Short mmCIF file of C-alpha atoms and ligand atoms in Angstrom, two decimals:
data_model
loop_
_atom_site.label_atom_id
_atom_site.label_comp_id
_atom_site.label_asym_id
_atom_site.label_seq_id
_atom_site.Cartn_x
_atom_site.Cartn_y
_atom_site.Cartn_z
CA UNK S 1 0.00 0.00 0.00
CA UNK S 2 0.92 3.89 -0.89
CA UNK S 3 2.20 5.62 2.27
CA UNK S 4 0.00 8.58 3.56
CA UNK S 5 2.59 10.63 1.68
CA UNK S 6 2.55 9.85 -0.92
CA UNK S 7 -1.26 9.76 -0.81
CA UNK S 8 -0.95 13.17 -0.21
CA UNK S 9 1.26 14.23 -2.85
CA UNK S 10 -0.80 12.25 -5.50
CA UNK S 11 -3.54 14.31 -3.91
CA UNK S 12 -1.83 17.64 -4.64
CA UNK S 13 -0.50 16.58 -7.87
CA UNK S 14 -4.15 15.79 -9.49
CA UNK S 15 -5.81 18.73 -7.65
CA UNK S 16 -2.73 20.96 -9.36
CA UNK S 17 -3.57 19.70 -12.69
CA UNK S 18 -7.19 20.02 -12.61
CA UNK S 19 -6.46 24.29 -12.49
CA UNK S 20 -3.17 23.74 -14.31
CA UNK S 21 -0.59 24.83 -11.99
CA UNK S 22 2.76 25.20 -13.29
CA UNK S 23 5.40 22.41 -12.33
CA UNK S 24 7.74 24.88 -10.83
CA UNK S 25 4.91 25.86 -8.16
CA UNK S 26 3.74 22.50 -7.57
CA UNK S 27 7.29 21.72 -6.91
CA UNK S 28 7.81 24.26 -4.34
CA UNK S 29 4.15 22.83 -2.71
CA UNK S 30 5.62 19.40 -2.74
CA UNK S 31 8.07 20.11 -0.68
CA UNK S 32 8.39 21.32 2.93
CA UNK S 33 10.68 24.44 3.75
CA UNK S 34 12.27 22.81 6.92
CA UNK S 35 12.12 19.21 8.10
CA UNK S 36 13.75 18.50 11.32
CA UNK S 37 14.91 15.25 12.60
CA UNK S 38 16.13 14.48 15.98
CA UNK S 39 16.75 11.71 18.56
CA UNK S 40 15.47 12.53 22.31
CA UNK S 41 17.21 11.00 25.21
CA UNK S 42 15.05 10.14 28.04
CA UNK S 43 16.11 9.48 31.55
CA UNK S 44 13.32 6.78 32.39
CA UNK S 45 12.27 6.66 36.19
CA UNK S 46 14.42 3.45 37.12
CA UNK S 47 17.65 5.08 35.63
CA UNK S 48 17.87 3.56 31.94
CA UNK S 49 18.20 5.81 29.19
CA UNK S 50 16.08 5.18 26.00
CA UNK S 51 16.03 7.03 22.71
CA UNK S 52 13.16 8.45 20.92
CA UNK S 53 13.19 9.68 17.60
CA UNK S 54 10.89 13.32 16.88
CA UNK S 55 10.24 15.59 14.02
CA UNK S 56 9.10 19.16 13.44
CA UNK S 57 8.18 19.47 9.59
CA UNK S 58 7.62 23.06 8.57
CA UNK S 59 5.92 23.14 5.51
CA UNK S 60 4.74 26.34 4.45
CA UNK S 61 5.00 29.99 6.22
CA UNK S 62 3.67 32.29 3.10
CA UNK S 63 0.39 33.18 4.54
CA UNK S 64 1.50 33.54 7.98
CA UNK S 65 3.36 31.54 10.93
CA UNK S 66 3.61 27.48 10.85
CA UNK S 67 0.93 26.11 12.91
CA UNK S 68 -0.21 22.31 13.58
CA UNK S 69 -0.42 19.58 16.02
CA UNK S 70 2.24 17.29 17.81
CA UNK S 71 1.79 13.59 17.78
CA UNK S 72 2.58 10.91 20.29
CA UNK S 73 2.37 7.68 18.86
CA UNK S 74 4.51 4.30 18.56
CA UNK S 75 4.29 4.78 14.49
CA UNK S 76 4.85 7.82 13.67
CA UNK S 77 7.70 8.57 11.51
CA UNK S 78 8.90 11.34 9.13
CA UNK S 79 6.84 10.23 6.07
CA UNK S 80 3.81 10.46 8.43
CA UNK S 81 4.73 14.17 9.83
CA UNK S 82 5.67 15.37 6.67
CA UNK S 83 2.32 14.37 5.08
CA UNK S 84 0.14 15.81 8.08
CA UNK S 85 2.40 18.94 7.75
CA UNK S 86 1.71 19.59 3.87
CA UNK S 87 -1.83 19.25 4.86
CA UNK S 88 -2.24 21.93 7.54
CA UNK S 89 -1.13 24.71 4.96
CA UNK S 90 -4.20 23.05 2.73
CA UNK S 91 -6.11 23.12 5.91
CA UNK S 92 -5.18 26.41 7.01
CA UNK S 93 -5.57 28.14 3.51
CA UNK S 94 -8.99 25.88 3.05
CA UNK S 95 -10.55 28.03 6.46
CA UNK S 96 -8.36 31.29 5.56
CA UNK S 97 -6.34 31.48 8.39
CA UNK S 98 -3.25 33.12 8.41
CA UNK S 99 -1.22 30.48 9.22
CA UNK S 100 1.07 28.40 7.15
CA UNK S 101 1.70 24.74 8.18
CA UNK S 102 3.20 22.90 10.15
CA UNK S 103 3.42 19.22 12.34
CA UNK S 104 5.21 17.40 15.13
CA UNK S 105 5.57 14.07 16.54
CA UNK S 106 7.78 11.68 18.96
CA UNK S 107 7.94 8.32 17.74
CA UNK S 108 6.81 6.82 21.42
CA UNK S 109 3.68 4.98 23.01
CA UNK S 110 2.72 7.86 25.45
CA UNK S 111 1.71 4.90 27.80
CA UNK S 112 4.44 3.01 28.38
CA UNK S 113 5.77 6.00 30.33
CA UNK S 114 5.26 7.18 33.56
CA UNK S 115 3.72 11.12 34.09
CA UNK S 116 7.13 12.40 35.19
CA UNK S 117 8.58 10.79 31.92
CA UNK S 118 6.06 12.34 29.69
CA UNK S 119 6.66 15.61 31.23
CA UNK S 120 10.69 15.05 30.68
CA UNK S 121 10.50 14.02 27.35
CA UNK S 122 7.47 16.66 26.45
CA UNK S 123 10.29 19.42 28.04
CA UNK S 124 13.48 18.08 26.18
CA UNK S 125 11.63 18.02 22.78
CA UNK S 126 11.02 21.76 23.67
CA UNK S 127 14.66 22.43 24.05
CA UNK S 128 15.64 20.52 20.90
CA UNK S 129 12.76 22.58 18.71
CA UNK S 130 12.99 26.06 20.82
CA UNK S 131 14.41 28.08 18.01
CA UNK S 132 12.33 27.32 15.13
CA UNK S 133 8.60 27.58 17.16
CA UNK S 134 7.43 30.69 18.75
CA UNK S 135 4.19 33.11 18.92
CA UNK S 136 4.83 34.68 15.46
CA UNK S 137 6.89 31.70 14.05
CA UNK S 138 5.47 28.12 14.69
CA UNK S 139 2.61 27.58 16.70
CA UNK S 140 1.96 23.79 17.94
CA UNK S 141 -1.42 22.49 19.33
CA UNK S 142 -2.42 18.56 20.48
CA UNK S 143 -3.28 15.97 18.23
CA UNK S 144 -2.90 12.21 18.74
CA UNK S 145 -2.31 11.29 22.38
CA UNK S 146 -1.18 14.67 23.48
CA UNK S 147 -3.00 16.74 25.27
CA UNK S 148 -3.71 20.53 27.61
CA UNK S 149 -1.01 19.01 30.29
CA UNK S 150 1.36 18.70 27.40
CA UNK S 151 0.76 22.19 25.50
CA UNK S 152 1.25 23.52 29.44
CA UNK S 153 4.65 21.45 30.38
CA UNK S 154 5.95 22.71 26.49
CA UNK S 155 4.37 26.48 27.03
CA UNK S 156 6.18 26.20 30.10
CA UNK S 157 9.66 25.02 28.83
CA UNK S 158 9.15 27.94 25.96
CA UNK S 159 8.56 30.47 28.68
CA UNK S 160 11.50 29.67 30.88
CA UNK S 161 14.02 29.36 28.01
CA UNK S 162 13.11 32.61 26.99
CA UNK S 163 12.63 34.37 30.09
CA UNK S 164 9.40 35.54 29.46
CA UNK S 165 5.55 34.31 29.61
CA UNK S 166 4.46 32.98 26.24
CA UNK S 167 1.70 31.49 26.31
CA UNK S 168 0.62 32.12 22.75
CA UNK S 169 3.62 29.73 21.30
CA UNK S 170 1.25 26.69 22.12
CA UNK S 171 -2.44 26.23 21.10
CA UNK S 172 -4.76 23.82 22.77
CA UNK S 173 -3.38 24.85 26.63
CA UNK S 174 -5.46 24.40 30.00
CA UNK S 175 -7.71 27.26 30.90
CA UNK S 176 -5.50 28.54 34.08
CA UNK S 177 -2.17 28.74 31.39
CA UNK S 178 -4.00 30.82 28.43
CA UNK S 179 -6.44 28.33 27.21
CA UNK S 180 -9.75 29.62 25.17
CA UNK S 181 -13.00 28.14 26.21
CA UNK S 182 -14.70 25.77 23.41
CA UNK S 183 -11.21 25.15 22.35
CA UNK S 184 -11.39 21.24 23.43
CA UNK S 185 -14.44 20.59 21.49
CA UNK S 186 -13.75 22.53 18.39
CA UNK S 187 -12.57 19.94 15.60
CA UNK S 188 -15.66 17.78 16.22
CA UNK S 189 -18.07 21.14 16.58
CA UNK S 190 -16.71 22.34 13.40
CA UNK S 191 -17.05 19.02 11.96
CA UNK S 192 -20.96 19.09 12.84
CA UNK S 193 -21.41 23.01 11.26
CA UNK S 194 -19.82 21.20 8.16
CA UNK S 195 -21.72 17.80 8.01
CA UNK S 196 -25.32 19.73 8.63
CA UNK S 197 -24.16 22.27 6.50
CA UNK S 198 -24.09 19.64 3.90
CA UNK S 199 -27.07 18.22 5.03
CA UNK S 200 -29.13 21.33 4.51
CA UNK S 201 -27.89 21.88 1.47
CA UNK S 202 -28.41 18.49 0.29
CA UNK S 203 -32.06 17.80 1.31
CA UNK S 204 -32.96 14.84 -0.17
CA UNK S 205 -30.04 12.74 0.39
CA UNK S 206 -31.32 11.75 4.02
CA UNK S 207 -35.12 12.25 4.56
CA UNK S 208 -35.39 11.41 8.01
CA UNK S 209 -35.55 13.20 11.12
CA UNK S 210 -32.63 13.77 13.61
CA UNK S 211 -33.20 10.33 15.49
CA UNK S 212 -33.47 8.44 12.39
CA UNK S 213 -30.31 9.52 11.37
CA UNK S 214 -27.50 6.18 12.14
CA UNK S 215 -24.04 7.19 12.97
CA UNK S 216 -20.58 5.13 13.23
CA UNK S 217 -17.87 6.97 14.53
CA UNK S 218 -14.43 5.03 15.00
CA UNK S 219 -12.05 6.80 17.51
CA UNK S 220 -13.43 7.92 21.37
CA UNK S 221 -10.67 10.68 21.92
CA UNK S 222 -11.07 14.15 21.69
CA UNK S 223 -12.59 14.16 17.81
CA UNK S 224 -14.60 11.43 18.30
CA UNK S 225 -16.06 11.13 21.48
CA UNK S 226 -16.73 14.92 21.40
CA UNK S 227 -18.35 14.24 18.22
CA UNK S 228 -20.57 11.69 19.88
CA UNK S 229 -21.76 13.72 22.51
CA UNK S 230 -22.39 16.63 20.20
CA UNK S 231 -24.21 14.53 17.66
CA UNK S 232 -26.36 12.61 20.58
CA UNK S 233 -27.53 16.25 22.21
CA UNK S 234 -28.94 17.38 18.64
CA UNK S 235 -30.78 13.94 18.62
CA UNK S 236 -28.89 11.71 16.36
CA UNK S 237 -28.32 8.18 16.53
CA UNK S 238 -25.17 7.06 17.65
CA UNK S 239 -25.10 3.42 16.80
CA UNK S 240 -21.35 2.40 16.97
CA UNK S 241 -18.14 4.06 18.42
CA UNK S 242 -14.82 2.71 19.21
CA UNK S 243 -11.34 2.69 20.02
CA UNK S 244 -7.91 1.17 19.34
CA UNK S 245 -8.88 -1.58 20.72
CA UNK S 246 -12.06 -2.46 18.76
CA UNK S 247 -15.77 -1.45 19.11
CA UNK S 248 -19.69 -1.66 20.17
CA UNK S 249 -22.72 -1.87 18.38
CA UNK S 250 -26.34 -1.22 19.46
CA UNK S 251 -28.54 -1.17 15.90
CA UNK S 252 -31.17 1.19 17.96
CA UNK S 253 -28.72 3.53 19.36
CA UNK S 254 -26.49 3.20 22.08
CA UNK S 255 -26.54 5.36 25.56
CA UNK S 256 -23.50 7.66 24.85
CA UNK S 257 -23.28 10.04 26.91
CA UNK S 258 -23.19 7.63 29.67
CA UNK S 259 -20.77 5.49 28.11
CA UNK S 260 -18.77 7.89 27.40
CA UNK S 261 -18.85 9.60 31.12
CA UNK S 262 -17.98 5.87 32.70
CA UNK S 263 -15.48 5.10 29.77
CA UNK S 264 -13.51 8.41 30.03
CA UNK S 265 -13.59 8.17 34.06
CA UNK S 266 -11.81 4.68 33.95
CA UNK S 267 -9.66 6.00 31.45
CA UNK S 268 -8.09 8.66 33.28
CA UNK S 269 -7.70 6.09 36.03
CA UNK S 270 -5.98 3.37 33.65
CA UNK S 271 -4.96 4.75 30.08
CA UNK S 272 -5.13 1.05 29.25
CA UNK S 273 -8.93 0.78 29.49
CA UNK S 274 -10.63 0.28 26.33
CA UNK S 275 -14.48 1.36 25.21
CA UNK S 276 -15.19 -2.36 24.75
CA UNK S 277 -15.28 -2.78 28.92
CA UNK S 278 -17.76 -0.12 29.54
CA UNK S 279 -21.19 -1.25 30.46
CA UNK S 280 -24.59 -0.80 28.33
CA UNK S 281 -26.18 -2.35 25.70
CA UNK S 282 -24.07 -3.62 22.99
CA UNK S 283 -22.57 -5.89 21.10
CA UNK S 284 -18.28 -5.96 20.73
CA UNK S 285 -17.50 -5.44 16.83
CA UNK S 286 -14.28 -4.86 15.43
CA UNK S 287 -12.76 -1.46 13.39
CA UNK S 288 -13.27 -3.51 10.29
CA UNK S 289 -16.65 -4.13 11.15
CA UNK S 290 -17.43 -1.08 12.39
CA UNK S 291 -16.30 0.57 9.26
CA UNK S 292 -18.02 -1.19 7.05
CA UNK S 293 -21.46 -0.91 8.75
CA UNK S 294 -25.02 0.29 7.33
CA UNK S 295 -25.24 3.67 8.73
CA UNK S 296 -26.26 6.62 6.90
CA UNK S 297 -22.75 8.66 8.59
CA UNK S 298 -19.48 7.54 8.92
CA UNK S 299 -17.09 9.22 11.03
CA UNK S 300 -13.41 8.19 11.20
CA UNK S 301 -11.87 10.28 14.09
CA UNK S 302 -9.04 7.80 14.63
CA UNK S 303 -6.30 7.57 12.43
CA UNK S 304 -5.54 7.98 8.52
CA UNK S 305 -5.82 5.23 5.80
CA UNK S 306 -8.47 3.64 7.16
CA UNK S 307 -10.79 3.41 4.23
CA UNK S 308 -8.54 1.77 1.54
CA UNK S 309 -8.13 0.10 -1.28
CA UNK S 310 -8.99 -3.34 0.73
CA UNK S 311 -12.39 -1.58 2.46
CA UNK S 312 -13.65 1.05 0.21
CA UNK S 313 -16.12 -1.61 -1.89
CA UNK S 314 -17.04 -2.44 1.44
CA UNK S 315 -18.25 0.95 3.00
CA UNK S 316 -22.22 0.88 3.28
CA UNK S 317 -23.05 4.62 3.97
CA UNK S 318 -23.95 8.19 2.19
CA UNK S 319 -22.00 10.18 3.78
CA UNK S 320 -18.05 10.22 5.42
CA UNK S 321 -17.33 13.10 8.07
CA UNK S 322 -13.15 12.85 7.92
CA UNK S 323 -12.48 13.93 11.23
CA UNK S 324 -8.99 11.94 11.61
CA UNK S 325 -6.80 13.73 8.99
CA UNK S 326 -6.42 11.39 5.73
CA UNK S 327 -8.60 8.66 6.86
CA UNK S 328 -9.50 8.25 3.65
CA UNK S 329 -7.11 7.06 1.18
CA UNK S 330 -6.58 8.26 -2.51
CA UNK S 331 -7.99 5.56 -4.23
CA UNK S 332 -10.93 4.53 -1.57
CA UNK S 333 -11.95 8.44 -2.46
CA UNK S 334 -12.64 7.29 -6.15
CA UNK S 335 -14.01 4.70 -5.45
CA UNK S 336 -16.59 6.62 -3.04
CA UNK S 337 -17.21 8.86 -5.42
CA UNK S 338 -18.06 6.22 -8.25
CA UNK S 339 -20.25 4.74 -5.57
CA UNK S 340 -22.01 8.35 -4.89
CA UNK S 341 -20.39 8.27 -1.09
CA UNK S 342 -19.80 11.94 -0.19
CA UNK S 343 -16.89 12.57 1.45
CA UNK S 344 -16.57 15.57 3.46
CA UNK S 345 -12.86 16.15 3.09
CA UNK S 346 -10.46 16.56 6.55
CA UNK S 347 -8.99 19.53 5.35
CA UNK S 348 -12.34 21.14 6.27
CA UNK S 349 -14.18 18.58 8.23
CA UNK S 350 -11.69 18.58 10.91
CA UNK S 351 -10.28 22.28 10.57
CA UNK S 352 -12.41 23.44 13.77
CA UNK S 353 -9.56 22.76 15.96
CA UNK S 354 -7.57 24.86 13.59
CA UNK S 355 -9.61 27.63 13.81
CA UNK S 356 -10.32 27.22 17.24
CA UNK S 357 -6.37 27.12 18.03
CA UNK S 358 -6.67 30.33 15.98
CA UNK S 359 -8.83 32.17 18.46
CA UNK S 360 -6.87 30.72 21.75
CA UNK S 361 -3.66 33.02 19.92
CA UNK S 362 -5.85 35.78 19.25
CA UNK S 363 -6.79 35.93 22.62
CA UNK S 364 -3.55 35.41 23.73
CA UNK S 365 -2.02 37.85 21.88
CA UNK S 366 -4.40 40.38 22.75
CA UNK S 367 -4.80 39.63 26.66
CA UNK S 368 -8.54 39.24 26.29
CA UNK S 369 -10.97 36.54 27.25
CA UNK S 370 -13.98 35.09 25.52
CA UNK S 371 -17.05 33.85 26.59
CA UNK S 372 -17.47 29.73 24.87
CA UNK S 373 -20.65 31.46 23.14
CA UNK S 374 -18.52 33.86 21.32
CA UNK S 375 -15.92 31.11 20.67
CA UNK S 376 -17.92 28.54 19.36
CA UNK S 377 -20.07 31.12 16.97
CA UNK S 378 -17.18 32.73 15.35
CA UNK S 379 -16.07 29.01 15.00
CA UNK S 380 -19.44 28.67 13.40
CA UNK S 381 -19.15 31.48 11.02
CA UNK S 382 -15.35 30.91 10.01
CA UNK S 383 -16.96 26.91 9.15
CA UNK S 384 -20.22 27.56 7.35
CA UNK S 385 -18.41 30.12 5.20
CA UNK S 386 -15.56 27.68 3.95
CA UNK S 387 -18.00 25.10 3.20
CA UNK S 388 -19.89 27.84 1.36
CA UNK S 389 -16.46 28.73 -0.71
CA UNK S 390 -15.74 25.01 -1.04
CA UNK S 391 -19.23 24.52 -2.51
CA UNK S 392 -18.63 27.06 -5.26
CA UNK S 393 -15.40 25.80 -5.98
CA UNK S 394 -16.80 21.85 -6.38
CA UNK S 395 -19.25 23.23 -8.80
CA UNK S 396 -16.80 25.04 -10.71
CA UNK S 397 -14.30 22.29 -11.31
CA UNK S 398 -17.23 19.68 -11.70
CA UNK S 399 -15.43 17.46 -8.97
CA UNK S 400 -15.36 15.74 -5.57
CA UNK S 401 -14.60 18.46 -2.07
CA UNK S 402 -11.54 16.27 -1.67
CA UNK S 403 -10.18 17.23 -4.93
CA UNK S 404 -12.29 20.72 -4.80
CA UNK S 405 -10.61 21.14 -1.42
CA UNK S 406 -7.18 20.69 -2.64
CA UNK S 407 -7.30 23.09 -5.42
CA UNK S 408 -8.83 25.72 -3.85
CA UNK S 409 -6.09 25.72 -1.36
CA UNK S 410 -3.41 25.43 -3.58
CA UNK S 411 -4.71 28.39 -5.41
CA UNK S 412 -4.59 30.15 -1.85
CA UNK S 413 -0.83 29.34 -1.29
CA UNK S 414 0.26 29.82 -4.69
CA UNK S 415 -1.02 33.88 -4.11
CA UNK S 416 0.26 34.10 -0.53
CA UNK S 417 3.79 33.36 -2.39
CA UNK S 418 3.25 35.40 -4.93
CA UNK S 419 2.41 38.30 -2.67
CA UNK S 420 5.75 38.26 -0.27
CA UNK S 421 7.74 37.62 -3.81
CA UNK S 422 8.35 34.03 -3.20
CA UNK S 423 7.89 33.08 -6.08
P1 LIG A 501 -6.89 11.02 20.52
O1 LIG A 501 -5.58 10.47 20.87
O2 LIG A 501 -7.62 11.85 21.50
O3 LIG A 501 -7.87 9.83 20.10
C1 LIG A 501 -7.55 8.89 19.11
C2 LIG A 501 -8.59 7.79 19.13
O4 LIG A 501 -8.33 6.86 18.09
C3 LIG A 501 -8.57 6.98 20.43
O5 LIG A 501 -9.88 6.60 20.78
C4 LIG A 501 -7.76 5.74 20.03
O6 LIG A 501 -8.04 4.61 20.84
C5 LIG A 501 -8.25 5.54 18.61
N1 LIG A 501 -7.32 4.75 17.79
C6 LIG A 501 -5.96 4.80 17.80
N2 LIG A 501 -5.47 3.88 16.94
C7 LIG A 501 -6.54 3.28 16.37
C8 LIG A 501 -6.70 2.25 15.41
N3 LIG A 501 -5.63 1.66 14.85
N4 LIG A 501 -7.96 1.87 15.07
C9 LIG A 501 -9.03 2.47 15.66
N5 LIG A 501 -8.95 3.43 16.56
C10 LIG A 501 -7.72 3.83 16.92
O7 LIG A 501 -6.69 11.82 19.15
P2 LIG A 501 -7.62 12.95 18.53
O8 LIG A 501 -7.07 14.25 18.92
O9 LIG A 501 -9.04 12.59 18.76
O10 LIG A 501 -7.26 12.75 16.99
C11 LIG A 501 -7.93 11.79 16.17
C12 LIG A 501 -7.75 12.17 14.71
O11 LIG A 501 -8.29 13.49 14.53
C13 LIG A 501 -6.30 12.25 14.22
O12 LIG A 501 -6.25 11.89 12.87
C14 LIG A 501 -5.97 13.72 14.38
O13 LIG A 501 -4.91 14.10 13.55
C15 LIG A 501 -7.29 14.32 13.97
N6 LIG A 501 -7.48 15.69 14.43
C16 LIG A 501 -7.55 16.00 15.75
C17 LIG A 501 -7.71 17.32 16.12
C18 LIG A 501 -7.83 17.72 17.56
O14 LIG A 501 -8.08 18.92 17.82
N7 LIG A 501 -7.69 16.84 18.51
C19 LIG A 501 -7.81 18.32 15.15
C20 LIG A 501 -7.77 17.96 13.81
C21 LIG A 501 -7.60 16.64 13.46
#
């Protein structure tokens, strides 16, 4: 199977020739500006010292400083942070922020360490990447297995190194250290303005009322159990969720919110615990099963390339929600689209936390505070109009919002470039 690079690349490459970019700009998109590589010594807790390998891909700066997540995770690797870096400047560019993008990861299984480790190894990747980050030059936020204690412990280690409080070089921080309110439910809130964005526009694709609706969402962290409870409080039907681990099922809707409350209490008590031991009504399914499940939404909040070439035959719904970034692979996107699936592309779908992380800087930069109201609406507004743009665009190139997506974000680059003289 294609790596999720090079997924992404093909991506770019068939979105560039749809509006006929030249090759010398496509080039430049191709490629990140700055890719760093390092190796992180840890001091564990019983005295041994173990190596980690970490990355910081910078990808693109022209419409303002890098921004994106940083990863924890056993797998991930520089092909993996370089592709989620190329697609937060698509991301950012898709929901016009002025940020250019970026990613991070440690190559490490957050739970084979103790807290004191975590916060050791969160610090020392903060020393190794201190010069390149900052408030008006890189801004990272959570993503896979990281979390507000981490943005605090690497806010922290930013402050102290540079003898100053700097909050605003880390997104997705605690409320005491700088955090925004709504900020930990944005990517799955600006998922929903998306998805029933579509939904209104798209009337008769799903003629059935809120409770009618059946939803499989695979991932329980912060995109998709957020999503859950979001989706459950509007009245939808939440039929299947899971986790690494594997899944449940209840065909006529299963009790999520309190599943989710006794799941996510355990879970702080034992990161070990897994959806599958909560109690309720269900049946245990696998993430093969629960992907390919007849639901009328499917929402992969987990990880990418998890609709394939293997599963994409397989998927039995109308519409996917991509909250995970690039759960949906090149090819499995055809296919969907041959099949009349509707994707609703990451680069949007998931792009609340984004924009949410956008507001946290604002108001970090500006010493204000807002109310979650004011957060989540302007969250609302920054959504519904990017759908709105992405509409136009899909009806102007006569193509899918993943491709539509793509170009019109290219497009945005290409005249941030063009505008400093880049290019
Ligand atoms: P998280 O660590 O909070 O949760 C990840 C979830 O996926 C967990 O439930 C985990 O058990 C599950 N999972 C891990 N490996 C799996 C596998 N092989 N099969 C099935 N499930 C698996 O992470 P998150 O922040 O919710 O991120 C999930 C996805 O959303 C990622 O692709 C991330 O890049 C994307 N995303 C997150 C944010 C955000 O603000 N958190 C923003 C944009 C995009």
């Amino acid at each position: 199977m294609e790596s999720f690079y090079q997924d992404v690349l093909r991506r770019i490459k068939k979105a560039s020739e749809i509006i006929k970019l030249p090759e010398q700009i496509e080039e430049v998109i191709l490629n990140p500006q700055r890719i760093i590589q390092l190796s992180l010594t840890l001091k564990r807790d019983n005295g041994n010292i173990e190596t980690y390998k970490a990355y910081r891909v910078q990808h693109n700066d022209a419409p303002g400083p890098f921004k994106g997540g940083i990863r924890f995770h056993a797998d991930t690797d520089l092909d993996e942070v370089s592709a989620l870096a190329t697609l937060m400047s698509l991301k950012n560019s898709v929901v016009n922020l002025p940020y250019g993008g970026a990613k991070g990861g440690i190559g490490v299984d957050p739970r084979s360490l103790s807290e004191a480790e975590l916060e050791r190894l969160s610090r020392e990747y903060v020393n190794a990447i201190h010069n390149v980050i900052g408030p008006r030059k890189d801004i990272p936020a959570p993503d896979v297995n990281t979390n507000g204690q981490i943005m605090a412990w690497m806010a922290d280690q930013y402050s102290l190194l540079n003898n100053n409080y700097l909050p605003g070089v880390f997104t997705g921080k605690p409320m005491n250290f700088g955090g925004s309110f709504g900020r930990d439910i944005a990517t799955s809130f600006g998922g929903i303005v998306v998805l029933e964005e579509f939904l209104k526009k798209e009337k008769k694709l799903i003629k059935k009322q809120n409770s009618e609706i059946t939803i499989a969402i695979q991932g329980a962290g912060n995109a998709g159990a957020n999503a859950a409870r979001i989706l459950s409080k509007k009245g939808y039907k939440i039929i299947a969720i899971s986790d690494s681990k594997g899944g449940i099922l209840n065909k006529n809707g299963l009790k999520i919110e309190a599943i989710l409350d006794e799941y996510q209490e355990e879970k702080r008590k034992d990161s070990s615990v897994t959806i599958t031991e909560s109690g309720g009504e269900f049946q245990k399914i696998t993430n093969k099963e629960l992907l390919e499940l007849t639901v009328d939404i499917l929402i992969p909040a987990a990880l990418e390339n998890q609709i394939n070439n293997e599963n994409a035959k397989k998927i039995k719904t109308k519409i996917v929600l991509e909250l995970a970034n690039g759960p949906v692979t090149f090819d499995a996107n055809e296919a969907l689209f041959e099949n009349k699936v509707t994707v609703l592309p990451g680069i949007l779908a998931n792009a609340g936390g984004v924009v949410g992380s956008y507001f946290e800087w604002v108001q970090n930069n500006s010493g204000d505070r807002w109310s979650k109201e004011d957060v989540l609406g302007k969250i609302e507004t920054k959504m519904k109009e990017a759908f709105a743009d992405l509409d136009l665009v899909k009806t102007k190139l006569k193509t899918d919002y993943h491709t539509a997506a793509f170009a019109s974000s290219i497009l945005k680059l290409q005249e941030a470039m063009k505008t400093r003289g880049r290019i």
